[in-house]
Amino acid sequence: MESENEKIGGNDFMRNGKKFSLEYKIDYNKTPKTLDLIFTELESKKQLKMPGIIDIVEKDILLYARGKNGIRPKSIAESEDKITLYRIK
């Protein structure tokens, strides 16, 4: 992922002077579809899981709503924390 010209994700990226990795898990069988972002601090192995939901708008466009305090939102429309993700090829 990239936000404001900063790359976040993959097997090895820096954030606040520490190395992290980022994985994601999608469950297309649930309604709404779920997307969990899992950040791992590589030295300590501590993980932060951010539960969310997605709506596929087009092949390369997703709406993503992030949960708060570990609680997954029930719908994108009702979520206060949502963004549009664009695939860059």
PDB file of C-alpha atoms in Angstrom:
ATOM      1  CA  MET A   1       0.000   0.000   0.000  1.00  0.00           C
ATOM      2  CA  GLU A   2       1.055   3.563  -0.519  1.00  0.00           C
ATOM      3  CA  SER A   3      -0.228   6.631   1.279  1.00  0.00           C
ATOM      4  CA  GLU A   4       1.095  10.144   0.777  1.00  0.00           C
ATOM      5  CA  ASN A   5       4.112   8.738  -1.132  1.00  0.00           C
ATOM      6  CA  GLU A   6       5.022   6.439   1.782  1.00  0.00           C
ATOM      7  CA  LYS A   7       5.001   2.706   1.108  1.00  0.00           C
ATOM      8  CA  ILE A   8       3.432   0.578   3.818  1.00  0.00           C
ATOM      9  CA  GLY A   9       3.324  -3.170   3.515  1.00  0.00           C
ATOM     10  CA  GLY A  10       5.061  -6.243   2.282  1.00  0.00           C
ATOM     11  CA  ASN A  11       7.631  -8.280   4.139  1.00  0.00           C
ATOM     12  CA  ASP A  12       9.819  -5.444   5.380  1.00  0.00           C
ATOM     13  CA  PHE A  13       9.094  -1.714   5.761  1.00  0.00           C
ATOM     14  CA  MET A  14      10.109   0.948   8.271  1.00  0.00           C
ATOM     15  CA  ARG A  15       7.713   2.854  10.504  1.00  0.00           C
ATOM     16  CA  ASN A  16       8.808   5.066  13.416  1.00  0.00           C
ATOM     17  CA  GLY A  17      12.308   3.583  13.306  1.00  0.00           C
ATOM     18  CA  LYS A  18      11.120  -0.037  13.527  1.00  0.00           C
ATOM     19  CA  LYS A  19      10.781  -2.770  10.900  1.00  0.00           C
ATOM     20  CA  PHE A  20       7.326  -4.164  10.209  1.00  0.00           C
ATOM     21  CA  SER A  21       5.618  -6.554   7.844  1.00  0.00           C
ATOM     22  CA  LEU A  22       2.019  -6.323   6.656  1.00  0.00           C
ATOM     23  CA  GLU A  23      -0.270  -9.175   5.651  1.00  0.00           C
ATOM     24  CA  TYR A  24      -3.925  -9.104   4.745  1.00  0.00           C
ATOM     25  CA  LYS A  25      -6.683 -11.679   4.840  1.00  0.00           C
ATOM     26  CA  ILE A  26      -9.908 -11.402   2.849  1.00  0.00           C
ATOM     27  CA  ASP A  27     -13.016 -13.520   3.317  1.00  0.00           C
ATOM     28  CA  TYR A  28     -15.156 -13.213   0.194  1.00  0.00           C
ATOM     29  CA  ASN A  29     -17.774 -15.602   1.620  1.00  0.00           C
ATOM     30  CA  LYS A  30     -18.947 -13.229   4.358  1.00  0.00           C
ATOM     31  CA  THR A  31     -21.429 -10.402   3.901  1.00  0.00           C
ATOM     32  CA  PRO A  32     -20.034  -7.809   3.945  1.00  0.00           C
ATOM     33  CA  LYS A  33     -16.677  -9.142   2.742  1.00  0.00           C
ATOM     34  CA  THR A  34     -14.026  -8.876   5.466  1.00  0.00           C
ATOM     35  CA  LEU A  35     -10.465  -7.594   5.128  1.00  0.00           C
ATOM     36  CA  ASP A  36      -8.066  -7.835   8.047  1.00  0.00           C
ATOM     37  CA  LEU A  37      -4.736  -5.990   8.006  1.00  0.00           C
ATOM     38  CA  ILE A  38      -2.131  -7.653  10.203  1.00  0.00           C
ATOM     39  CA  PHE A  39       0.942  -5.590  11.101  1.00  0.00           C
ATOM     40  CA  THR A  40       3.862  -7.444  12.720  1.00  0.00           C
ATOM     41  CA  GLU A  41       6.765  -5.641  14.402  1.00  0.00           C
ATOM     42  CA  LEU A  42       9.624  -7.864  13.246  1.00  0.00           C
ATOM     43  CA  GLU A  43      11.931  -7.624  16.264  1.00  0.00           C
ATOM     44  CA  SER A  44       9.344  -8.260  18.994  1.00  0.00           C
ATOM     45  CA  LYS A  45       6.891 -10.253  16.807  1.00  0.00           C
ATOM     46  CA  LYS A  46       4.034  -8.205  18.312  1.00  0.00           C
ATOM     47  CA  GLN A  47       1.006  -8.026  16.036  1.00  0.00           C
ATOM     48  CA  LEU A  48      -1.734  -5.494  15.490  1.00  0.00           C
ATOM     49  CA  LYS A  49      -4.829  -6.749  13.671  1.00  0.00           C
ATOM     50  CA  MET A  50      -7.097  -4.143  12.111  1.00  0.00           C
ATOM     51  CA  PRO A  51     -10.484  -5.662  11.221  1.00  0.00           C
ATOM     52  CA  GLY A  52     -12.357  -4.103   8.354  1.00  0.00           C
ATOM     53  CA  ILE A  53     -14.837  -4.685   5.567  1.00  0.00           C
ATOM     54  CA  ILE A  54     -14.663  -4.089   1.822  1.00  0.00           C
ATOM     55  CA  ASP A  55     -16.969  -3.505  -1.099  1.00  0.00           C
ATOM     56  CA  ILE A  56     -15.632  -4.193  -4.583  1.00  0.00           C
ATOM     57  CA  VAL A  57     -16.657  -1.225  -6.735  1.00  0.00           C
ATOM     58  CA  GLU A  58     -14.776  -2.265  -9.874  1.00  0.00           C
ATOM     59  CA  LYS A  59     -11.968  -4.678 -10.706  1.00  0.00           C
ATOM     60  CA  ASP A  60      -9.289  -2.283  -9.414  1.00  0.00           C
ATOM     61  CA  ILE A  61     -11.290  -0.195  -6.910  1.00  0.00           C
ATOM     62  CA  LEU A  62     -12.306  -1.149  -3.359  1.00  0.00           C
ATOM     63  CA  LEU A  63     -14.127   0.710  -0.636  1.00  0.00           C
ATOM     64  CA  TYR A  64     -12.547  -0.134   2.724  1.00  0.00           C
ATOM     65  CA  ALA A  65     -14.009   0.614   6.153  1.00  0.00           C
ATOM     66  CA  ARG A  66     -11.709   0.116   9.139  1.00  0.00           C
ATOM     67  CA  GLY A  67     -12.942  -0.980  12.516  1.00  0.00           C
ATOM     68  CA  LYS A  68     -12.200   0.776  15.789  1.00  0.00           C
ATOM     69  CA  ASN A  69     -10.943  -0.788  19.016  1.00  0.00           C
ATOM     70  CA  GLY A  70     -10.766  -4.206  17.339  1.00  0.00           C
ATOM     71  CA  ILE A  71     -14.461  -4.145  16.382  1.00  0.00           C
ATOM     72  CA  ARG A  72     -15.354  -4.723  12.738  1.00  0.00           C
ATOM     73  CA  PRO A  73     -17.848  -2.231  11.238  1.00  0.00           C
ATOM     74  CA  LYS A  74     -21.235  -3.611  10.221  1.00  0.00           C
ATOM     75  CA  SER A  75     -21.519  -1.634   6.976  1.00  0.00           C
ATOM     76  CA  ILE A  76     -19.436   0.708   4.876  1.00  0.00           C
ATOM     77  CA  ALA A  77     -22.261   3.240   4.667  1.00  0.00           C
ATOM     78  CA  GLU A  78     -22.424   3.592   8.461  1.00  0.00           C
ATOM     79  CA  SER A  79     -18.643   3.649   9.006  1.00  0.00           C
ATOM     80  CA  GLU A  80     -16.939   6.939   9.849  1.00  0.00           C
ATOM     81  CA  ASP A  81     -13.498   5.613   8.871  1.00  0.00           C
ATOM     82  CA  LYS A  82     -13.564   4.590   5.210  1.00  0.00           C
ATOM     83  CA  ILE A  83     -11.316   5.067   2.218  1.00  0.00           C
ATOM     84  CA  THR A  84     -11.228   4.180  -1.457  1.00  0.00           C
ATOM     85  CA  LEU A  85      -8.328   1.950  -2.511  1.00  0.00           C
ATOM     86  CA  TYR A  86      -7.069   1.984  -6.097  1.00  0.00           C
ATOM     87  CA  ARG A  87      -4.839  -0.736  -7.567  1.00  0.00           C
ATOM     88  CA  ILE A  88      -1.814   0.754  -9.282  1.00  0.00           C
ATOM     89  CA  LYS A  89      -0.377  -1.410 -12.009  1.00  0.00           C
TER      90      LYS A  89
END
